[in-house]
Tab-separated table of C-alpha atoms and ligand atoms in Angstrom:
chain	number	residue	atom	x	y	z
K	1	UNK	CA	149.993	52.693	121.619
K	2	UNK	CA	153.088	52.162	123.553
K	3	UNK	CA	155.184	50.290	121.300
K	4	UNK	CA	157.899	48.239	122.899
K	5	UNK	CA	158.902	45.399	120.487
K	6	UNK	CA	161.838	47.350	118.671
K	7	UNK	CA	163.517	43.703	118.676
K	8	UNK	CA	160.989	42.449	116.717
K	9	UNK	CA	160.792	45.468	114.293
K	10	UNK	CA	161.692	49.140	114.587
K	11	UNK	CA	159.780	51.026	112.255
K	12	UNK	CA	161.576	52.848	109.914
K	13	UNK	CA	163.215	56.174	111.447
K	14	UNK	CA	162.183	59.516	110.260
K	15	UNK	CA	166.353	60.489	108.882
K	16	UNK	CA	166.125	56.859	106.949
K	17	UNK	CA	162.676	57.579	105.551
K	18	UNK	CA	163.787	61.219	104.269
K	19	UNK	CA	166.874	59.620	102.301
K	20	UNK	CA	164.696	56.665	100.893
K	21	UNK	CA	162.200	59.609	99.915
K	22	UNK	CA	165.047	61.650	98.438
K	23	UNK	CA	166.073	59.020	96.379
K	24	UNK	CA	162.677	58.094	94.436
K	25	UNK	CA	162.892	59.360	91.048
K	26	UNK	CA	166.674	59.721	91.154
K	27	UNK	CA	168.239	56.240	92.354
K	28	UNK	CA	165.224	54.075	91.899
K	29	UNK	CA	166.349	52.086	88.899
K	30	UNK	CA	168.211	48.836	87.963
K	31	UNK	CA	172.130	49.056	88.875
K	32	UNK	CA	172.978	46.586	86.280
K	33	UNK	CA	171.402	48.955	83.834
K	34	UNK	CA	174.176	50.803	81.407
K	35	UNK	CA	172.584	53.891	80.635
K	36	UNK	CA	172.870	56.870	83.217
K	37	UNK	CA	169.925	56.004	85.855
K	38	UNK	CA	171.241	52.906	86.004
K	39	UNK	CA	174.667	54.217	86.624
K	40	UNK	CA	173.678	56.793	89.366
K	41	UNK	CA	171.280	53.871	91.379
K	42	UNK	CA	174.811	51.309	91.108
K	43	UNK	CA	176.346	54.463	92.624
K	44	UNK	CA	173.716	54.471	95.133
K	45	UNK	CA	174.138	50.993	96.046
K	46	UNK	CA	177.763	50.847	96.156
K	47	UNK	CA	177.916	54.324	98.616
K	48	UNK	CA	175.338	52.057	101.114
K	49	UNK	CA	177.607	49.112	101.005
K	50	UNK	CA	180.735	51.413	101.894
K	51	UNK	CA	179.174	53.254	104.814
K	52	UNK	CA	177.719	49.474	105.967
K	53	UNK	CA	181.213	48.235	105.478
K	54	UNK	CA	182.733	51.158	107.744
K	55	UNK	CA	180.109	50.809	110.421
K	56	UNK	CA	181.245	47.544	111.300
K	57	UNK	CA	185.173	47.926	110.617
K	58	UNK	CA	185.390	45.888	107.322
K	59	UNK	CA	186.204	46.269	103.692
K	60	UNK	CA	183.377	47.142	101.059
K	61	UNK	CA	184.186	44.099	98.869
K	62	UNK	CA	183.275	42.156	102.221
K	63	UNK	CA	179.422	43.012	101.812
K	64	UNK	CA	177.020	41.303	100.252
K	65	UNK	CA	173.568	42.522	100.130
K	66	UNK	CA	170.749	40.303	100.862
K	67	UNK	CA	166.949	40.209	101.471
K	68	UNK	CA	167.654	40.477	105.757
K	69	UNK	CA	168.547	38.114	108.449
K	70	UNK	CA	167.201	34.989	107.493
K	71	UNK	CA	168.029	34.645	103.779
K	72	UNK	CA	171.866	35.792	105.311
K	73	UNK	CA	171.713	33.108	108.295
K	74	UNK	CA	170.714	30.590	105.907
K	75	UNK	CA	173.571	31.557	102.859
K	76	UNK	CA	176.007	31.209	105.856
K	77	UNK	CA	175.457	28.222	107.237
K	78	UNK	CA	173.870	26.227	104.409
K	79	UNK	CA	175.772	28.017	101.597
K	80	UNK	CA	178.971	27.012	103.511
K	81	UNK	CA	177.678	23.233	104.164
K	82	UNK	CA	177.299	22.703	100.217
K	83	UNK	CA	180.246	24.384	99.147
K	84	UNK	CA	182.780	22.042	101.532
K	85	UNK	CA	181.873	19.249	99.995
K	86	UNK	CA	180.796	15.706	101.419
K	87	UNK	CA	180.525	15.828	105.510
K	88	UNK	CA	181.552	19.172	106.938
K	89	UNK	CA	181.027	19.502	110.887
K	90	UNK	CA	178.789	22.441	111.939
K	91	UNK	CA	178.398	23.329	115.479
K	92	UNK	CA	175.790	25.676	116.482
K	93	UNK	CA	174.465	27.219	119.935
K	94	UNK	CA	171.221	25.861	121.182
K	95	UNK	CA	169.751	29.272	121.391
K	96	UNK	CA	170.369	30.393	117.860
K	97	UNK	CA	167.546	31.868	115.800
K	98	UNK	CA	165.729	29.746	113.931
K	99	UNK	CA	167.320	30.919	110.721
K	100	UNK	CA	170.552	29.352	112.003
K	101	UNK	CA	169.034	26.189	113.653
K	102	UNK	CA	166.716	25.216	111.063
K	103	UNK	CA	169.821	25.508	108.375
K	104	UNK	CA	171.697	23.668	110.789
K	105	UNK	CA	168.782	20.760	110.139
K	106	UNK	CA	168.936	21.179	106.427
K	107	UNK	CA	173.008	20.595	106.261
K	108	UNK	CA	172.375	17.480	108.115
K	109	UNK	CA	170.057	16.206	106.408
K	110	UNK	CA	172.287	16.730	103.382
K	111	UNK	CA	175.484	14.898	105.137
K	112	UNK	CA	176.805	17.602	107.831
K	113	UNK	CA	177.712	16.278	111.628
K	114	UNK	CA	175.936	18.790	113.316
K	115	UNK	CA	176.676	19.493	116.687
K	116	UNK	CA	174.582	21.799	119.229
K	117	UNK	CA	176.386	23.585	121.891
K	118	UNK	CA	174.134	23.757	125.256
K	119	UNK	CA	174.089	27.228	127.277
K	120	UNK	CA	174.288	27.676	130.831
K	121	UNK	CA	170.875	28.950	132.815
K	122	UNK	CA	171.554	32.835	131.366
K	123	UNK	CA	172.078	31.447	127.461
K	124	UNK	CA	175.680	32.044	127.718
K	125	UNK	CA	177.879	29.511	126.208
K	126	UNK	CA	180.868	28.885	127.835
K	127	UNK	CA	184.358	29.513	125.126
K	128	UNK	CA	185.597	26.713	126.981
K	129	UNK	CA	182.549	24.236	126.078
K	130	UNK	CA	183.438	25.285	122.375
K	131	UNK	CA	187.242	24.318	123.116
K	132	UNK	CA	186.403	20.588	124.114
K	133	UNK	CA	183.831	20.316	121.232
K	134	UNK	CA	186.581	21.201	118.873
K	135	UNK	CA	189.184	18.982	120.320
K	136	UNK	CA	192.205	18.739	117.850
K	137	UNK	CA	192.713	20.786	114.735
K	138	UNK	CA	189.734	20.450	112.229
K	139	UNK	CA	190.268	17.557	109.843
K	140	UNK	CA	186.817	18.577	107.881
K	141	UNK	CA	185.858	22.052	106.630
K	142	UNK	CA	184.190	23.097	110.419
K	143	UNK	CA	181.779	25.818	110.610
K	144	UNK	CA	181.146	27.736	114.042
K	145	UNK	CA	178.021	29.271	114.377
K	146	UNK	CA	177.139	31.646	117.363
K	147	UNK	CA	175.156	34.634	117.379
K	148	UNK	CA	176.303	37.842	119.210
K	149	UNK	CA	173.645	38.514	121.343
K	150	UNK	CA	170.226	36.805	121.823
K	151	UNK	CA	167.003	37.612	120.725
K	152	UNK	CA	164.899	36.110	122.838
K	153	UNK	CA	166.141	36.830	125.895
K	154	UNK	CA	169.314	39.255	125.339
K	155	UNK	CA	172.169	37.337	126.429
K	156	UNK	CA	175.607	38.707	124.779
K	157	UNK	CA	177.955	35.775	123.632
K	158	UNK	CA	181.704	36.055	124.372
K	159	UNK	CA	182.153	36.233	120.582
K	160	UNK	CA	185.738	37.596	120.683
K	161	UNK	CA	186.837	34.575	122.687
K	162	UNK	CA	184.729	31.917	120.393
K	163	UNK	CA	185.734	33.547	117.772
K	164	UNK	CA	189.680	33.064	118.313
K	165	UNK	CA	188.914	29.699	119.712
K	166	UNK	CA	187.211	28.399	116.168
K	167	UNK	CA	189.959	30.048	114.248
K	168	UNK	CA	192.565	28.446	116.679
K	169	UNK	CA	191.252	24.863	115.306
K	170	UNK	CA	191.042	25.464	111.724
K	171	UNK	CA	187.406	26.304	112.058
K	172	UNK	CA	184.737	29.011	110.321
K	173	UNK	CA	183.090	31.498	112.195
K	174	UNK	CA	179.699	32.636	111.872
K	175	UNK	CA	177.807	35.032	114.200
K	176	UNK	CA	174.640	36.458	113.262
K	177	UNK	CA	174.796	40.212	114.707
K	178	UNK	CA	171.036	40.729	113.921
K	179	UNK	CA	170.043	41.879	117.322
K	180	UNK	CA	173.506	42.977	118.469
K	181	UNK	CA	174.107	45.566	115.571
K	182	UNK	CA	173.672	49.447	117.189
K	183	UNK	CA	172.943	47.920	121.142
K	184	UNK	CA	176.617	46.809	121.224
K	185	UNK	CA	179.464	47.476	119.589
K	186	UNK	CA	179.638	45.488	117.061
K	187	UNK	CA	183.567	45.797	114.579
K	188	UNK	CA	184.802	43.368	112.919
K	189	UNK	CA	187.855	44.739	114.246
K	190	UNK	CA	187.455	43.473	117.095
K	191	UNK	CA	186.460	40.328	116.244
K	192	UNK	CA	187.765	38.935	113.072
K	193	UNK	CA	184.516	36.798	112.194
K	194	UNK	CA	184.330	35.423	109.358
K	195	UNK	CA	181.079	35.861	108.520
K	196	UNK	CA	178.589	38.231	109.778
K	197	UNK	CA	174.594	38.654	109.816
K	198	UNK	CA	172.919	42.091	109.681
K	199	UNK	CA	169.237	43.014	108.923
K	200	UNK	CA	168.149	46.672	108.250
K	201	UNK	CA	165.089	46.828	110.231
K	202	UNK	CA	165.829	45.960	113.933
K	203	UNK	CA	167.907	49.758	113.509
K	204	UNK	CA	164.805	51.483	111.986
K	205	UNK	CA	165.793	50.824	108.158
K	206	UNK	CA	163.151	48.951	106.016
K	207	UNK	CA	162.687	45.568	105.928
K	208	UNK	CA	163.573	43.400	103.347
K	209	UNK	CA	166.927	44.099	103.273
K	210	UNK	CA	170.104	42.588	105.345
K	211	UNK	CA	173.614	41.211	104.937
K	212	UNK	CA	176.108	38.576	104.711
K	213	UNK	CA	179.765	39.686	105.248
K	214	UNK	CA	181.567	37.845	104.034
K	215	UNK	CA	185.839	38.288	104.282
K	216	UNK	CA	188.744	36.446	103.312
K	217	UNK	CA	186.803	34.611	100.169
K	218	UNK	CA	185.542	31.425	102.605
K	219	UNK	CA	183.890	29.847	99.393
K	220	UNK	CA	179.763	29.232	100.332
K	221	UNK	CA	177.804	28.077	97.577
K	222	UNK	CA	174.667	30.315	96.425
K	223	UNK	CA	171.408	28.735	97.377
K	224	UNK	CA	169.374	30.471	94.565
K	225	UNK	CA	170.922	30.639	90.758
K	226	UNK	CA	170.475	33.281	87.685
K	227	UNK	CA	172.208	36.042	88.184
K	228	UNK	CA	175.750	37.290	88.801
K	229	UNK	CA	174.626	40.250	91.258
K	230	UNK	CA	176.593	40.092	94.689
K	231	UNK	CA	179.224	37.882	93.566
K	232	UNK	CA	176.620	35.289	92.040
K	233	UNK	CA	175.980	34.166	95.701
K	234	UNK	CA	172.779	36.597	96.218
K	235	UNK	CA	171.222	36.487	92.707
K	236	UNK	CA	168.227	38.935	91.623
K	237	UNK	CA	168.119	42.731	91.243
K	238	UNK	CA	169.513	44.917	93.776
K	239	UNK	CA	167.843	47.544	95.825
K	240	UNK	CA	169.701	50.678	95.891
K	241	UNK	CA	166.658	52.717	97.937
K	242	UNK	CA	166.750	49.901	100.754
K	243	UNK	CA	170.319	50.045	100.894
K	244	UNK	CA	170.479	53.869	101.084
K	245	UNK	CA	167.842	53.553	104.164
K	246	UNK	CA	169.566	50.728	105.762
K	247	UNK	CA	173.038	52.153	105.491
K	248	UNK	CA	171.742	55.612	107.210
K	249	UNK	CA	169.925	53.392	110.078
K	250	UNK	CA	173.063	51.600	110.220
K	251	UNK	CA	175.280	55.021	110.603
K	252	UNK	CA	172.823	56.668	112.933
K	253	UNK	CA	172.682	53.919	115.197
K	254	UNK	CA	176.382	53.907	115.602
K	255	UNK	CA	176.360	57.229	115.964
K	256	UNK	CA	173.699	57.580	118.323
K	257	UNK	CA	175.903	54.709	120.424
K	258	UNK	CA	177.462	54.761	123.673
K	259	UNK	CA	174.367	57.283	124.558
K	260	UNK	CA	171.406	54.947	123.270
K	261	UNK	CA	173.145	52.310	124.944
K	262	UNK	CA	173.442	53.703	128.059
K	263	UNK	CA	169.346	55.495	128.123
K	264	UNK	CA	168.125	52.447	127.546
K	265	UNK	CA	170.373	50.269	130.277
K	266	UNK	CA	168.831	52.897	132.415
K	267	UNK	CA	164.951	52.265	131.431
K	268	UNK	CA	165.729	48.368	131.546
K	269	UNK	CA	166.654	49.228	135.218
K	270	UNK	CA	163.868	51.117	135.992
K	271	UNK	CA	161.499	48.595	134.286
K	272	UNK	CA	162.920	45.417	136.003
K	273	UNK	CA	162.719	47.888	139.431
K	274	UNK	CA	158.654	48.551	139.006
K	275	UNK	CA	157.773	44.955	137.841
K	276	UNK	CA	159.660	43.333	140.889
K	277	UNK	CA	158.308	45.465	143.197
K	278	UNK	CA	154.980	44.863	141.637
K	279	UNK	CA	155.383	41.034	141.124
K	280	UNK	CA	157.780	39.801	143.568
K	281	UNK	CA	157.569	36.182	142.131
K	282	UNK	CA	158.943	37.661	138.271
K	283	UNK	CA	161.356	35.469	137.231
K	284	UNK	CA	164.107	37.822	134.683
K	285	UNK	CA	165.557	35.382	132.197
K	286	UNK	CA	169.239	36.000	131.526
K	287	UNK	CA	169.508	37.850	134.942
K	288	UNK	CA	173.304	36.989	135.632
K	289	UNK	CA	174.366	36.540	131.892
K	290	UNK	CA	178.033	38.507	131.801
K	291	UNK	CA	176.752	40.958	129.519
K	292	UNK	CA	172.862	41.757	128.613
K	293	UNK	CA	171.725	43.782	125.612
K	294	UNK	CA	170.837	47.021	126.919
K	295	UNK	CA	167.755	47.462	125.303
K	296	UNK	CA	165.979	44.258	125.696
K	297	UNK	CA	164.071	42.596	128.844
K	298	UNK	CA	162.979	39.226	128.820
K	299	UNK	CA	160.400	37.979	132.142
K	300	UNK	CA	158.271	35.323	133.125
K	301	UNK	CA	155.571	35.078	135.006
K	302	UNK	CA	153.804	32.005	136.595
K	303	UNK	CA	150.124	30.942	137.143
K	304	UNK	CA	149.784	33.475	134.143
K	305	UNK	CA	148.204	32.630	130.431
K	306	UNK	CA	150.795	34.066	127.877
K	307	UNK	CA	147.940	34.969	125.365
K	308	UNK	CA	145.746	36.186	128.062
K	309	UNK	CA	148.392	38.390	128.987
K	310	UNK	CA	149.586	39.784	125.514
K	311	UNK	CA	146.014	39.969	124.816
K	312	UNK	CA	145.364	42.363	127.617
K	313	UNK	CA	148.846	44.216	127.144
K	314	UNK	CA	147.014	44.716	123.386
K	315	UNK	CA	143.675	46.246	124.843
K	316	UNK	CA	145.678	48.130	127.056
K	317	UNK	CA	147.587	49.840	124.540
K	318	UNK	CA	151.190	47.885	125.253
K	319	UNK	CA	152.461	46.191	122.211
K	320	UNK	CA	155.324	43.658	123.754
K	321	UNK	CA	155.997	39.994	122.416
K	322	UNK	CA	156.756	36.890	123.959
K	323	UNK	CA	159.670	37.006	122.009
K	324	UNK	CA	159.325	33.840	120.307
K	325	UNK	CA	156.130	32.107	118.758
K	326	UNK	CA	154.722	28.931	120.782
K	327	UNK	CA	155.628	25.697	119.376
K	328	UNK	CA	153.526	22.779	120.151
K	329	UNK	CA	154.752	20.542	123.123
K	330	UNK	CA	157.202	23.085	124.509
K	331	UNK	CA	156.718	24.243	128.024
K	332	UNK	CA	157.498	28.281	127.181
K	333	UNK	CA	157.341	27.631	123.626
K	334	UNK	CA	160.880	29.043	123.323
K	335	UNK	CA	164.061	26.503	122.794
K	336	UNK	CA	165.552	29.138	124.341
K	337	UNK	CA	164.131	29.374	127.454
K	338	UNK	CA	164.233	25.192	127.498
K	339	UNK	CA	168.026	25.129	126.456
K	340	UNK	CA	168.123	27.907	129.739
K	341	UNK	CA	166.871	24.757	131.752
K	342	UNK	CA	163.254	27.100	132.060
K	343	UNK	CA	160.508	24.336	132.132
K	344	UNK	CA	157.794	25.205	134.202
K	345	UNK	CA	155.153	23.412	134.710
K	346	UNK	CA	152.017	25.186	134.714
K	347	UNK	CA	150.944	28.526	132.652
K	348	UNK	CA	154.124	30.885	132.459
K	349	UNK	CA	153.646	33.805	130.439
K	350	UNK	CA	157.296	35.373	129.004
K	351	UNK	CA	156.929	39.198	127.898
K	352	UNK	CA	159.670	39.982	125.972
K	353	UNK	CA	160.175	44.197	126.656
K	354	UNK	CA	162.443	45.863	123.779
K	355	UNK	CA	163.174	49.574	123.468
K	356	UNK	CA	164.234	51.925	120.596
K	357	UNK	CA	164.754	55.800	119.858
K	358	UNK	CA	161.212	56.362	120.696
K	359	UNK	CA	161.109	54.758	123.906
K	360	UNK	CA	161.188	57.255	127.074
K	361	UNK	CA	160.877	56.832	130.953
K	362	UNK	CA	156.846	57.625	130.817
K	363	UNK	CA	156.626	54.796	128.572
K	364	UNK	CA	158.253	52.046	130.654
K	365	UNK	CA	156.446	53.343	133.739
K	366	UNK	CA	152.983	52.866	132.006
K	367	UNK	CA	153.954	49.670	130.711
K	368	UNK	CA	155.074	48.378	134.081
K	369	UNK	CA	151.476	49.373	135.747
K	370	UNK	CA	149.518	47.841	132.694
K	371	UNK	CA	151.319	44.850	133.660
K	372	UNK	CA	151.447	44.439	137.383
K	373	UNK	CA	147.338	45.259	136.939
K	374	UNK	CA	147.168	42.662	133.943
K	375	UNK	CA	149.151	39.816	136.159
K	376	UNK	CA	146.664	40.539	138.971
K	377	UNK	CA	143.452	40.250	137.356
K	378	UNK	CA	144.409	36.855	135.350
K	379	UNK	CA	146.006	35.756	138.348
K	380	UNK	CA	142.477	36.508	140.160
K	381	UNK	CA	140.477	35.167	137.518
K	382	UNK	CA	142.512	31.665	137.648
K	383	UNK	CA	141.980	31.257	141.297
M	401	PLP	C1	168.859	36.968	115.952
M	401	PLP	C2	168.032	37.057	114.709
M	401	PLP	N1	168.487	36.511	113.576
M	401	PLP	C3	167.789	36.573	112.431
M	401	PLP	C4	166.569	37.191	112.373
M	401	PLP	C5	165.826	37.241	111.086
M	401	PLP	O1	165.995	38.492	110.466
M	401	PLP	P1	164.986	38.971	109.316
M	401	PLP	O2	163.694	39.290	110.002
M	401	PLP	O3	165.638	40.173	108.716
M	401	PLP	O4	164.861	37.853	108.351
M	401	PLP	C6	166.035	37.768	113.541
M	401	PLP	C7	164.699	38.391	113.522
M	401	PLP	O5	163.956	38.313	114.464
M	401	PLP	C8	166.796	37.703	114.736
M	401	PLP	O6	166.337	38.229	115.872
């Protein structure tokens, strides 16, 4: 199997399974425990948080551990919502992930003024459309929510600009770095967020663990109770092995970075190449966005059943996604695509094409013929 849906999962690297593995017996035991293992798996946990907290240019205090993306989206956005009190004003991209959008919903529904920021046709948002939303300084606690780079389809935010631009009116910022973290740089550094989403395994860690950083104390209120573990506002016992993988996967990636970056700009070139040539018609979403994640490559293709096509990708050996799951009533299925003004209006299959340390040239090549063959015969078999 050709497996090119790293943005959907990586599986856990070989470097990050071998310090998980080294740690069973030694580390795998409560951290809130007093006696000894206890003390040495607290150890554990604290020595992941640091090396997370260096990777992205922050202080270890800053980090808060939680169970990945989502649960870290949603402590951001509706953790800050409840803790500012009656009406805060939350404005949010239109191509967030769900994890943002839907707790975007939930803090309205609860008394927020939400506010959704459109995109241009690459899912860019303009800094300047975030300006004229913001108007004068803030008069209500104002959250900012926009994530680095898109999942869906790639796009890289000007997050540095938005970012300044938020703090400029008195506002929060949020971005969630999920897909971002180890394609791009990603330092806190450089932009001063102030809070930031990271999951473990879209770099090869395991899954079921992520983060929240979380600096300068911006107060969020916990949204589950019963334990004072990561500063009460991510209850439950810790999980010092998950840590230990996700902080390696977390290192190596940055590590591994500019040279990942730049391999797998190179096979997204090559890949775009052999499907165009093969399907002249391909539409590539996010084509002229300023800055594209290197490792990701979003297409459509019309007069073409999405399932069909994923289906025969499948039999074919090509695991790819269509980067989002259909909802009813949508045209692509994807708000993303339909904030990108993409509505087409008969069958349009999107493959979403994603990359990771495994990935090499042979790989892309196979997966562009499978495709171009794939295209043709459902293409056939409609006319
Ligand atoms: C941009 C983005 N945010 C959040 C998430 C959710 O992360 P997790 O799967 O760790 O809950 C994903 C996962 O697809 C994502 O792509």
């Amino acid at each position: 199997m050709i497996y090119l849906d790293h943005a959907a999962t990586c599986p856990l690297r070989k470097p990050v399974w071998d310090v998980m593995g080294r740690l069973v017996g030694d580390a795998d035991f409560n951290p809130a425990s007093v006696h000894s293992p206890g003390g040495r798996a607290a150890s554990v946990l604290e020595e992941a948080r640091q090396v997370i907290a260096t990777a992205l240019s922050t202080k270890r205090s800053d980090v808060l551990f939680t169970g990945g993306g989502t649960q870290s989206d949603n402590l951001a956005v509706l953790g800050f919502s409840r803790a500012a009190g009656p009406g805060p004003r939350i404005l949010v991209s239109a191509v967030e992930h769900k994890a943002v959008l839907e707790a975007a919903r939930r803090a309205a529904a609860e008394g927020a003024v939400v506010e959704i920021l459109p995109v241009d046709a690459t899912g860019w948002l303009d800094p300047r459309t975030l300006e004229e939303r913001l108007g004068g300084k803030a008069e209500v606690p104002t959250l900012v929510s926009v994530m680095w780079a898109n999942s869906e389809v790639g796009t890289v935010q000007s997050v540095r600009d938005l970012c300044e631009i938020a703090h400029g009116h008195g506002a929060t910022f949020h971005t969630d770095a999920v897909q971002a973290c180890g394609k791009v740089p990603v330092s806190l550094a450089e932009v001063p967020a102030d809070l930031l989403t990271v999951t473990a395994h879209k770099l090869g860690g395991p899954v079921g663990i992520g983060a929240l950083v979380r600096r300068g104390e911006i107060p969020l209120e916990p949204l589950a109770y019963g334990g004072s573990q990561e500063k009460s506002l991510w209850p439950g016992t810790q999980n010092p092995l998950g840590a230990a993988g996700f902080a390696e996967a977390i290192r190596l990636a940055r590590d591994e970075m500019p040279e990942s970056a730049d391999r797998w700009r190179a096979l997204r070139v090559e890949l775009e190449g052999q499907l165009r040539a093969a399907i002249p018609d391909l539409r590539v979403h996010g084509e002229e966005a300023p800055v594209r994640l290197p490792h990701l490559l979003s297409v459509g293709v019309e007069g073409c059943d999405q399932a069909a096509l994923l289906t025969a990708l499948d039999l074919a050996g090509i695991a790819v996604s269509a980067g989002s799951a259909c909802a009813s009533g949508a045209a692509t299925g994807s708000h993303v695509l339909e904030a990108m003004g993409i509505r087409p209006d008969g069958p349009y299959a999107v493959l979403r094409f994603s990359f990771g340390p495994s990935t090499t040239a042979a790989d892309v090549e196979t997966a562009a013929m499978q495709v171009a063959r794939s295209v043709e015969r459902l293409r056939g078999s409609d006319a």
